[in-house]
Short mmCIF file of N, CA and C in Angstrom, two decimals:
data_model
loop_
_atom_site.label_atom_id
_atom_site.label_comp_id
_atom_site.label_asym_id
_atom_site.label_seq_id
_atom_site.Cartn_x
_atom_site.Cartn_y
_atom_site.Cartn_z
N MET A 1428 14.64 79.07 -54.46
CA MET A 1428 15.40 78.68 -53.38
C MET A 1428 16.87 78.78 -53.88
N ASN A 1429 17.75 79.35 -52.95
CA ASN A 1429 19.17 79.47 -53.32
C ASN A 1429 19.83 78.20 -52.91
N HIS A 1430 20.38 77.57 -53.92
CA HIS A 1430 20.99 76.23 -53.72
C HIS A 1430 22.54 76.30 -53.46
N ARG A 1431 23.07 77.46 -53.60
CA ARG A 1431 24.44 77.73 -53.47
C ARG A 1431 25.07 77.28 -52.12
N PRO A 1432 24.52 77.61 -50.99
CA PRO A 1432 25.09 77.19 -49.74
C PRO A 1432 25.20 75.69 -49.67
N ILE A 1433 24.15 74.98 -50.09
CA ILE A 1433 24.14 73.52 -50.10
C ILE A 1433 25.26 72.97 -50.98
N ALA A 1434 25.34 73.55 -52.15
CA ALA A 1434 26.29 73.08 -53.13
C ALA A 1434 27.77 73.39 -52.62
N PHE A 1435 27.93 74.53 -52.05
CA PHE A 1435 29.17 74.94 -51.44
C PHE A 1435 29.64 73.94 -50.37
N ALA A 1436 28.73 73.67 -49.40
CA ALA A 1436 29.07 72.77 -48.31
C ALA A 1436 29.50 71.34 -48.83
N ALA A 1437 28.69 70.89 -49.84
CA ALA A 1437 28.96 69.54 -50.35
C ALA A 1437 30.28 69.57 -51.18
N ALA A 1438 30.44 70.59 -51.99
CA ALA A 1438 31.67 70.68 -52.77
C ALA A 1438 32.91 70.77 -51.96
N TYR A 1439 32.81 71.50 -50.87
CA TYR A 1439 33.94 71.68 -49.99
C TYR A 1439 34.33 70.24 -49.29
N ALA A 1440 33.26 69.64 -48.74
CA ALA A 1440 33.53 68.34 -48.13
C ALA A 1440 34.06 67.35 -49.11
N LEU A 1441 33.55 67.29 -50.27
CA LEU A 1441 34.02 66.41 -51.29
C LEU A 1441 35.44 66.65 -51.79
N LEU A 1442 35.69 67.96 -52.02
CA LEU A 1442 37.03 68.29 -52.49
C LEU A 1442 38.12 68.07 -51.41
N ARG A 1443 37.68 68.37 -50.15
CA ARG A 1443 38.70 68.14 -49.04
C ARG A 1443 39.02 66.69 -48.89
N ALA A 1444 37.92 65.88 -48.83
CA ALA A 1444 38.16 64.39 -48.61
C ALA A 1444 39.03 63.85 -49.78
N ALA A 1445 38.67 64.17 -50.94
CA ALA A 1445 39.40 63.74 -52.14
C ALA A 1445 40.79 64.25 -52.05
N ALA A 1446 41.09 65.46 -51.66
CA ALA A 1446 42.39 66.00 -51.60
C ALA A 1446 43.29 65.32 -50.63
N ASP A 1447 42.72 65.02 -49.44
CA ASP A 1447 43.45 64.38 -48.44
C ASP A 1447 43.83 62.95 -48.85
N HIS A 1448 42.98 62.30 -49.49
CA HIS A 1448 43.27 60.91 -50.07
C HIS A 1448 44.41 61.05 -51.19
N ALA A 1449 44.16 61.93 -52.12
CA ALA A 1449 45.05 62.05 -53.27
C ALA A 1449 46.48 62.49 -52.81
N ASP A 1450 46.58 63.36 -51.80
CA ASP A 1450 47.78 63.93 -51.38
C ASP A 1450 48.63 62.92 -50.57
N HIS A 1451 47.96 62.00 -49.92
CA HIS A 1451 48.62 61.13 -48.98
C HIS A 1451 48.67 59.74 -49.51
N TRP A 1452 47.54 59.11 -49.81
CA TRP A 1452 47.50 57.68 -50.21
C TRP A 1452 47.64 57.63 -51.74
N GLY A 1453 47.22 58.55 -52.52
CA GLY A 1453 47.22 58.49 -53.92
C GLY A 1453 48.57 58.86 -54.57
N GLN A 1454 49.29 59.78 -53.91
CA GLN A 1454 50.53 60.36 -54.52
C GLN A 1454 51.60 59.16 -54.44
N SER A 1455 52.29 59.02 -55.54
CA SER A 1455 53.47 58.01 -55.54
C SER A 1455 54.54 58.53 -54.70
N ASP A 1456 55.22 57.51 -54.14
CA ASP A 1456 56.45 57.89 -53.41
C ASP A 1456 57.44 58.62 -54.19
N PHE A 1457 57.61 58.15 -55.47
CA PHE A 1457 58.58 58.80 -56.36
C PHE A 1457 58.16 60.35 -56.63
N ASP A 1458 56.93 60.60 -56.81
CA ASP A 1458 56.49 61.94 -57.07
C ASP A 1458 56.67 62.78 -55.79
N ALA A 1459 56.42 62.23 -54.59
CA ALA A 1459 56.68 62.89 -53.39
C ALA A 1459 58.09 63.25 -53.15
N GLN A 1460 58.96 62.37 -53.46
CA GLN A 1460 60.39 62.64 -53.39
C GLN A 1460 60.95 63.70 -54.36
N CYS A 1461 60.45 63.67 -55.54
CA CYS A 1461 61.02 64.40 -56.70
C CYS A 1461 60.41 65.70 -57.02
N LYS A 1462 59.23 65.98 -56.56
CA LYS A 1462 58.42 67.13 -57.12
C LYS A 1462 59.05 68.48 -56.86
N GLY A 1463 59.98 68.63 -55.95
CA GLY A 1463 60.54 69.93 -55.69
C GLY A 1463 61.95 69.97 -56.21
N ALA A 1464 62.42 69.01 -56.93
CA ALA A 1464 63.83 68.94 -57.46
C ALA A 1464 64.05 70.03 -58.52
N THR A 1465 65.26 70.63 -58.42
CA THR A 1465 65.76 71.62 -59.40
C THR A 1465 67.15 71.30 -59.85
N ASP A 1466 67.64 71.92 -60.90
CA ASP A 1466 68.97 71.68 -61.34
C ASP A 1466 69.93 72.25 -60.22
N ALA A 1467 69.60 73.29 -59.65
CA ALA A 1467 70.43 73.86 -58.45
C ALA A 1467 70.31 72.99 -57.30
N ALA A 1468 69.24 72.27 -57.10
CA ALA A 1468 69.11 71.46 -55.84
C ALA A 1468 68.57 70.10 -56.32
N PRO A 1469 69.35 69.31 -57.02
CA PRO A 1469 68.89 67.97 -57.50
C PRO A 1469 68.48 67.02 -56.35
N VAL A 1470 67.65 66.06 -56.61
CA VAL A 1470 67.22 65.09 -55.59
C VAL A 1470 67.45 63.71 -56.13
N GLU A 1471 67.92 62.85 -55.27
CA GLU A 1471 68.03 61.47 -55.66
C GLU A 1471 66.78 60.68 -55.20
N CYS A 1472 66.11 60.20 -56.25
CA CYS A 1472 64.83 59.61 -55.99
C CYS A 1472 64.88 58.10 -56.32
N THR A 1473 64.01 57.36 -55.62
CA THR A 1473 64.03 55.90 -55.85
C THR A 1473 62.67 55.48 -56.46
N HIS A 1474 62.75 54.83 -57.56
CA HIS A 1474 61.58 54.20 -58.24
C HIS A 1474 61.04 53.11 -57.37
N GLU A 1475 59.80 52.69 -57.64
CA GLU A 1475 59.18 51.58 -56.94
C GLU A 1475 59.96 50.27 -57.07
N ASP A 1476 60.68 50.14 -58.16
CA ASP A 1476 61.48 48.93 -58.37
C ASP A 1476 62.88 48.98 -57.72
N GLY A 1477 63.15 50.04 -57.02
CA GLY A 1477 64.43 50.23 -56.21
C GLY A 1477 65.50 50.95 -57.04
N THR A 1478 65.34 51.21 -58.33
CA THR A 1478 66.39 51.92 -59.02
C THR A 1478 66.32 53.42 -58.58
N LYS A 1479 67.57 53.94 -58.56
CA LYS A 1479 67.69 55.37 -58.12
C LYS A 1479 68.01 56.20 -59.31
N VAL A 1480 67.51 57.45 -59.24
CA VAL A 1480 67.82 58.37 -60.37
C VAL A 1480 67.89 59.69 -59.71
N THR A 1481 68.82 60.60 -60.25
CA THR A 1481 68.98 61.93 -59.79
C THR A 1481 68.12 62.85 -60.74
N VAL A 1482 67.26 63.62 -60.05
CA VAL A 1482 66.33 64.40 -60.77
C VAL A 1482 66.61 65.91 -60.58
N GLY A 1483 66.50 66.70 -61.70
CA GLY A 1483 66.68 68.10 -61.69
C GLY A 1483 65.44 68.77 -61.98
N THR A 1484 65.47 69.99 -62.52
CA THR A 1484 64.22 70.85 -62.82
C THR A 1484 63.18 70.13 -63.66
N ALA A 1485 63.63 69.69 -64.76
CA ALA A 1485 62.68 68.97 -65.66
C ALA A 1485 61.95 67.78 -65.03
N GLY A 1486 62.76 66.92 -64.37
CA GLY A 1486 62.18 65.83 -63.72
C GLY A 1486 61.28 66.19 -62.52
N GLY A 1487 61.64 67.29 -61.76
CA GLY A 1487 60.84 67.83 -60.68
C GLY A 1487 59.48 68.27 -61.25
N ARG A 1488 59.56 69.02 -62.28
CA ARG A 1488 58.30 69.55 -62.93
C ARG A 1488 57.42 68.33 -63.33
N ARG A 1489 57.97 67.39 -63.95
CA ARG A 1489 57.19 66.16 -64.40
C ARG A 1489 56.57 65.47 -63.16
N ALA A 1490 57.40 65.29 -62.16
CA ALA A 1490 56.91 64.60 -61.01
C ALA A 1490 55.75 65.36 -60.33
N CYS A 1491 55.92 66.67 -60.23
CA CYS A 1491 54.89 67.49 -59.64
C CYS A 1491 53.63 67.59 -60.48
N LEU A 1492 53.83 67.64 -61.85
CA LEU A 1492 52.70 67.62 -62.75
C LEU A 1492 51.96 66.25 -62.66
N HIS A 1493 52.66 65.17 -62.66
CA HIS A 1493 52.03 63.90 -62.49
C HIS A 1493 51.22 63.82 -61.21
N HIS A 1494 51.78 64.30 -60.10
CA HIS A 1494 51.06 64.32 -58.81
C HIS A 1494 49.80 65.14 -58.94
N VAL A 1495 49.90 66.37 -59.48
CA VAL A 1495 48.77 67.29 -59.55
C VAL A 1495 47.69 66.77 -60.49
N LEU A 1496 48.05 66.09 -61.53
CA LEU A 1496 47.09 65.49 -62.46
C LEU A 1496 46.30 64.39 -61.76
N GLN A 1497 47.03 63.57 -61.06
CA GLN A 1497 46.39 62.47 -60.22
C GLN A 1497 45.48 63.10 -59.13
N TYR A 1498 45.95 64.15 -58.49
CA TYR A 1498 45.27 64.82 -57.41
C TYR A 1498 43.95 65.40 -57.95
N SER A 1499 44.07 66.15 -59.12
CA SER A 1499 42.95 66.77 -59.75
C SER A 1499 41.89 65.77 -60.24
N ALA A 1500 42.44 64.70 -60.82
CA ALA A 1500 41.47 63.59 -61.33
C ALA A 1500 40.67 63.00 -60.16
N THR A 1501 41.41 62.76 -59.05
CA THR A 1501 40.69 62.22 -57.85
C THR A 1501 39.67 63.22 -57.35
N GLN A 1502 40.08 64.52 -57.25
CA GLN A 1502 39.06 65.46 -56.80
C GLN A 1502 37.87 65.51 -57.80
N GLY A 1503 38.13 65.53 -59.13
CA GLY A 1503 37.02 65.59 -60.11
C GLY A 1503 36.12 64.38 -60.04
N LEU A 1504 36.65 63.19 -59.85
CA LEU A 1504 35.90 62.00 -59.74
C LEU A 1504 34.95 62.01 -58.56
N VAL A 1505 35.60 62.39 -57.40
CA VAL A 1505 34.83 62.44 -56.14
C VAL A 1505 33.81 63.54 -56.17
N LEU A 1506 34.13 64.70 -56.74
CA LEU A 1506 33.13 65.75 -56.77
C LEU A 1506 31.95 65.42 -57.71
N ALA A 1507 32.30 64.83 -58.93
CA ALA A 1507 31.19 64.42 -59.78
C ALA A 1507 30.32 63.37 -59.21
N ALA A 1508 30.98 62.27 -58.57
CA ALA A 1508 30.15 61.18 -58.06
C ALA A 1508 29.32 61.66 -56.82
N GLY A 1509 30.00 62.42 -56.02
CA GLY A 1509 29.37 62.87 -54.76
C GLY A 1509 28.23 63.85 -54.99
N THR A 1510 28.35 64.76 -55.85
CA THR A 1510 27.22 65.62 -56.19
C THR A 1510 26.10 65.00 -56.88
N ARG A 1511 26.45 63.98 -57.68
CA ARG A 1511 25.36 63.16 -58.30
C ARG A 1511 24.59 62.44 -57.30
N VAL A 1512 25.21 61.80 -56.38
CA VAL A 1512 24.60 61.03 -55.30
C VAL A 1512 23.67 61.97 -54.47
N LEU A 1513 24.18 63.17 -54.23
CA LEU A 1513 23.49 64.14 -53.37
C LEU A 1513 22.39 64.88 -54.13
N GLY A 1514 22.26 64.69 -55.48
CA GLY A 1514 21.29 65.36 -56.27
C GLY A 1514 21.63 66.81 -56.51
N ILE A 1515 22.97 67.13 -56.59
CA ILE A 1515 23.33 68.44 -56.90
C ILE A 1515 23.90 68.51 -58.26
N ARG A 1516 23.50 69.52 -59.07
CA ARG A 1516 24.04 69.62 -60.43
C ARG A 1516 24.95 70.93 -60.43
N LEU A 1517 26.23 70.66 -60.76
CA LEU A 1517 27.17 71.78 -60.81
C LEU A 1517 27.31 72.18 -62.21
N HIS A 1518 27.31 73.50 -62.51
CA HIS A 1518 27.55 74.03 -63.81
C HIS A 1518 28.92 73.44 -64.32
N PRO A 1519 28.94 73.02 -65.53
CA PRO A 1519 30.20 72.44 -66.10
C PRO A 1519 31.41 73.38 -66.01
N ALA A 1520 31.21 74.64 -66.31
CA ALA A 1520 32.28 75.63 -66.29
C ALA A 1520 32.78 75.92 -64.87
N ALA A 1521 31.86 75.92 -63.92
CA ALA A 1521 32.23 76.12 -62.57
C ALA A 1521 32.93 74.91 -62.05
N PHE A 1522 32.56 73.74 -62.38
CA PHE A 1522 33.14 72.56 -62.00
C PHE A 1522 34.60 72.51 -62.51
N ALA A 1523 34.83 72.86 -63.75
CA ALA A 1523 36.14 72.87 -64.35
C ALA A 1523 37.00 73.98 -63.71
N ALA A 1524 36.41 75.12 -63.49
CA ALA A 1524 37.21 76.27 -62.86
C ALA A 1524 37.60 75.90 -61.46
N ALA A 1525 36.73 75.20 -60.76
CA ALA A 1525 37.05 74.77 -59.34
C ALA A 1525 38.27 73.87 -59.35
N LEU A 1526 38.26 72.91 -60.19
CA LEU A 1526 39.45 71.94 -60.29
C LEU A 1526 40.64 72.70 -60.79
N ALA A 1527 40.52 73.67 -61.66
CA ALA A 1527 41.73 74.42 -62.07
C ALA A 1527 42.21 75.22 -60.88
N VAL A 1528 41.46 75.90 -60.08
CA VAL A 1528 41.88 76.63 -58.92
C VAL A 1528 42.65 75.71 -57.94
N SER A 1529 42.06 74.57 -57.69
CA SER A 1529 42.70 73.52 -56.76
C SER A 1529 43.97 73.09 -57.28
N GLY A 1530 43.95 72.57 -58.56
CA GLY A 1530 45.14 72.01 -59.17
C GLY A 1530 46.32 73.00 -59.39
N LEU A 1531 46.06 74.17 -59.86
CA LEU A 1531 47.08 75.14 -60.15
C LEU A 1531 47.70 75.62 -58.85
N THR A 1532 46.88 75.89 -57.83
CA THR A 1532 47.48 76.35 -56.54
C THR A 1532 48.27 75.15 -55.91
N HIS A 1533 47.75 73.98 -56.06
CA HIS A 1533 48.52 72.75 -55.53
C HIS A 1533 49.88 72.66 -56.14
N TYR A 1534 49.93 72.82 -57.53
CA TYR A 1534 51.23 72.78 -58.15
C TYR A 1534 52.13 73.92 -57.63
N ALA A 1535 51.65 75.10 -57.54
CA ALA A 1535 52.50 76.22 -57.05
C ALA A 1535 53.05 75.97 -55.73
N ALA A 1536 52.33 75.40 -54.82
CA ALA A 1536 52.80 75.08 -53.45
C ALA A 1536 53.85 73.82 -53.47
N ASP A 1537 53.43 72.79 -54.15
CA ASP A 1537 54.18 71.54 -54.09
C ASP A 1537 55.59 71.68 -55.00
N ARG A 1538 55.60 72.49 -55.89
CA ARG A 1538 56.84 72.66 -56.75
C ARG A 1538 57.97 73.13 -55.83
N ARG A 1539 57.71 74.01 -54.84
CA ARG A 1539 58.58 74.49 -53.86
C ARG A 1539 59.82 75.23 -54.46
N VAL A 1540 59.68 75.85 -55.62
CA VAL A 1540 60.78 76.62 -56.24
C VAL A 1540 60.20 77.96 -56.80
N PRO A 1541 60.99 78.99 -56.85
CA PRO A 1541 62.35 79.16 -56.29
C PRO A 1541 62.19 79.37 -54.77
N LYS A 1542 63.03 78.71 -54.02
CA LYS A 1542 63.02 78.75 -52.55
C LYS A 1542 61.64 78.54 -51.95
N GLY A 1543 60.76 78.06 -52.76
CA GLY A 1543 59.44 77.72 -52.22
C GLY A 1543 58.49 78.79 -51.88
N LEU A 1544 57.50 78.86 -52.61
CA LEU A 1544 56.40 79.76 -52.35
C LEU A 1544 55.91 79.89 -50.98
N LEU A 1545 55.63 78.73 -50.33
CA LEU A 1545 55.19 78.72 -49.03
C LEU A 1545 56.25 79.26 -48.01
N GLN A 1546 57.54 78.97 -48.28
CA GLN A 1546 58.61 79.29 -47.44
C GLN A 1546 58.70 80.85 -47.53
N ARG A 1547 58.58 81.41 -48.74
CA ARG A 1547 58.64 82.88 -48.88
C ARG A 1547 57.50 83.53 -48.18
N LEU A 1548 56.28 82.96 -48.27
CA LEU A 1548 55.01 83.54 -47.62
C LEU A 1548 55.28 83.43 -46.10
N ALA A 1549 55.79 82.32 -45.67
CA ALA A 1549 56.01 82.21 -44.18
C ALA A 1549 56.92 83.25 -43.67
N LYS A 1550 58.03 83.50 -44.38
CA LYS A 1550 58.98 84.57 -44.05
C LYS A 1550 58.31 85.90 -44.05
N ALA A 1551 57.51 86.21 -45.09
CA ALA A 1551 56.90 87.50 -45.24
C ALA A 1551 55.90 87.82 -44.16
N THR A 1552 55.34 86.67 -43.61
CA THR A 1552 54.23 86.88 -42.57
C THR A 1552 54.77 86.54 -41.15
N GLY A 1553 55.98 86.50 -41.03
CA GLY A 1553 56.59 86.26 -39.66
C GLY A 1553 56.37 84.80 -39.15
N LYS A 1554 56.16 83.87 -40.07
CA LYS A 1554 55.96 82.43 -39.67
C LYS A 1554 57.17 81.57 -40.10
N GLU A 1555 58.31 82.15 -40.36
CA GLU A 1555 59.44 81.43 -40.93
C GLU A 1555 59.89 80.36 -39.80
N ARG A 1556 59.92 80.78 -38.53
CA ARG A 1556 60.39 79.79 -37.44
C ARG A 1556 59.33 78.66 -37.42
N PHE A 1557 58.05 78.92 -37.52
CA PHE A 1557 57.07 77.92 -37.57
C PHE A 1557 57.29 76.99 -38.81
N TYR A 1558 57.50 77.56 -39.92
CA TYR A 1558 57.77 76.73 -41.16
C TYR A 1558 58.93 75.83 -40.96
N LYS A 1559 59.96 76.29 -40.29
CA LYS A 1559 61.12 75.42 -40.06
C LYS A 1559 61.03 74.46 -38.92
N LEU A 1560 59.93 74.50 -38.18
CA LEU A 1560 59.75 73.63 -37.07
C LEU A 1560 59.63 72.27 -37.45
N ALA A 1561 60.41 71.36 -36.81
CA ALA A 1561 60.40 69.92 -37.06
C ALA A 1561 60.75 69.28 -35.69
N ASP A 1562 59.82 69.45 -34.69
CA ASP A 1562 60.07 68.97 -33.40
C ASP A 1562 58.75 68.74 -32.68
N HIS A 1563 58.83 67.97 -31.61
CA HIS A 1563 57.64 67.72 -30.75
C HIS A 1563 56.46 67.14 -31.59
N GLY A 1564 56.88 66.29 -32.60
CA GLY A 1564 55.83 65.60 -33.37
C GLY A 1564 55.16 66.51 -34.37
N MET A 1565 55.73 67.66 -34.71
CA MET A 1565 55.15 68.61 -35.52
C MET A 1565 56.06 69.04 -36.66
N ASN A 1566 55.48 69.37 -37.79
CA ASN A 1566 56.31 69.82 -38.96
C ASN A 1566 55.56 71.09 -39.44
N GLY A 1567 56.17 72.27 -39.21
CA GLY A 1567 55.61 73.52 -39.63
C GLY A 1567 55.38 73.62 -41.09
N ALA A 1568 56.28 73.20 -41.92
CA ALA A 1568 56.16 73.36 -43.31
C ALA A 1568 54.96 72.50 -43.84
N TYR A 1569 54.77 71.22 -43.31
CA TYR A 1569 53.63 70.43 -43.67
C TYR A 1569 52.33 71.12 -43.26
N CYS A 1570 52.31 71.67 -42.00
CA CYS A 1570 51.04 72.38 -41.54
C CYS A 1570 50.66 73.47 -42.44
N LEU A 1571 51.69 74.32 -42.80
CA LEU A 1571 51.42 75.48 -43.64
C LEU A 1571 51.00 75.04 -45.00
N ASP A 1572 51.63 73.95 -45.52
CA ASP A 1572 51.30 73.40 -46.87
C ASP A 1572 49.73 72.96 -46.86
N GLN A 1573 49.38 72.23 -45.80
CA GLN A 1573 47.98 71.75 -45.81
C GLN A 1573 47.02 72.93 -45.64
N SER A 1574 47.44 73.94 -44.78
CA SER A 1574 46.54 75.08 -44.68
C SER A 1574 46.33 75.83 -46.00
N TRP A 1575 47.38 75.92 -46.77
CA TRP A 1575 47.36 76.55 -48.10
C TRP A 1575 46.42 75.78 -48.98
N HIS A 1576 46.46 74.43 -49.03
CA HIS A 1576 45.57 73.64 -49.81
C HIS A 1576 44.15 73.79 -49.35
N HIS A 1577 43.82 73.77 -47.99
CA HIS A 1577 42.53 73.87 -47.53
C HIS A 1577 41.88 75.29 -47.96
N SER A 1578 42.70 76.29 -47.82
CA SER A 1578 42.19 77.67 -48.20
C SER A 1578 41.79 77.72 -49.63
N TRP A 1579 42.62 77.17 -50.49
CA TRP A 1579 42.29 77.25 -51.94
C TRP A 1579 41.17 76.32 -52.26
N GLU A 1580 41.03 75.22 -51.50
CA GLU A 1580 39.87 74.32 -51.75
C GLU A 1580 38.54 74.93 -51.36
N THR A 1581 38.68 75.89 -50.35
CA THR A 1581 37.45 76.61 -49.97
C THR A 1581 37.04 77.46 -51.12
N LEU A 1582 37.98 78.20 -51.71
CA LEU A 1582 37.61 79.01 -52.90
C LEU A 1582 37.19 78.14 -54.06
N ALA A 1583 37.71 77.02 -54.24
CA ALA A 1583 37.30 76.13 -55.35
C ALA A 1583 35.91 75.68 -55.13
N ALA A 1584 35.58 75.38 -53.86
CA ALA A 1584 34.19 74.98 -53.54
C ALA A 1584 33.18 76.14 -53.81
N ALA A 1585 33.60 77.36 -53.46
CA ALA A 1585 32.70 78.43 -53.78
C ALA A 1585 32.59 78.59 -55.27
N VAL A 1586 33.64 78.44 -56.02
CA VAL A 1586 33.57 78.52 -57.52
C VAL A 1586 32.68 77.42 -57.98
N ALA A 1587 32.86 76.16 -57.51
CA ALA A 1587 32.05 75.10 -57.95
C ALA A 1587 30.52 75.28 -57.76
N SER A 1588 30.19 76.01 -56.68
CA SER A 1588 28.78 76.22 -56.37
C SER A 1588 28.10 77.29 -57.15
N ILE A 1589 28.84 78.02 -57.97
CA ILE A 1589 28.18 78.99 -58.85
C ILE A 1589 27.20 78.33 -59.81
N LYS A 1590 25.98 78.82 -59.87
CA LYS A 1590 24.90 78.36 -60.69
C LYS A 1590 24.51 76.91 -60.37
N ALA A 1591 24.78 76.39 -59.19
CA ALA A 1591 24.40 75.01 -58.85
C ALA A 1591 22.91 74.85 -58.74
N ARG A 1592 22.47 73.72 -58.98
CA ARG A 1592 21.03 73.42 -58.80
C ARG A 1592 20.94 72.04 -58.05
N THR A 1593 19.76 71.86 -57.40
CA THR A 1593 19.45 70.52 -56.78
C THR A 1593 18.37 69.93 -57.56
N GLN A 1594 18.39 68.65 -57.59
CA GLN A 1594 17.39 67.89 -58.42
C GLN A 1594 16.14 67.63 -57.66
#
């Protein structure tokens, strides 16, 4: 029996649920404020204790890395626990590769420099006006960001399902 479609569906659902939690509830406010900072476009960020700091490229990279590590750890824990409960065994290399795909592409989008990967893609595909939309209860940049993450999580789920078995 081919277990890959079952593993793919489970992996996608688990990765998506974990990502949504990690990106919104799990991400620290500080990381969300600072992760796109550069020396050319520094950002004033506020720590949880209320102290303010101006962050440049190095701090932006650290904030983005911290967020992506938290994000990837959440996805890894949910994927491991969820597949165990469902009786699905993922190949360890496929599991690690799936988290790498999701984490690395998440960092690339969230770092937003130079001039933002997603902003450049939006311009190249004729979606720049939508990217800049911030009206009618909608934020185009956020929608395209989430679409980017969902797309890569789909690939990550396909990677995770390679050589999967059910118990």
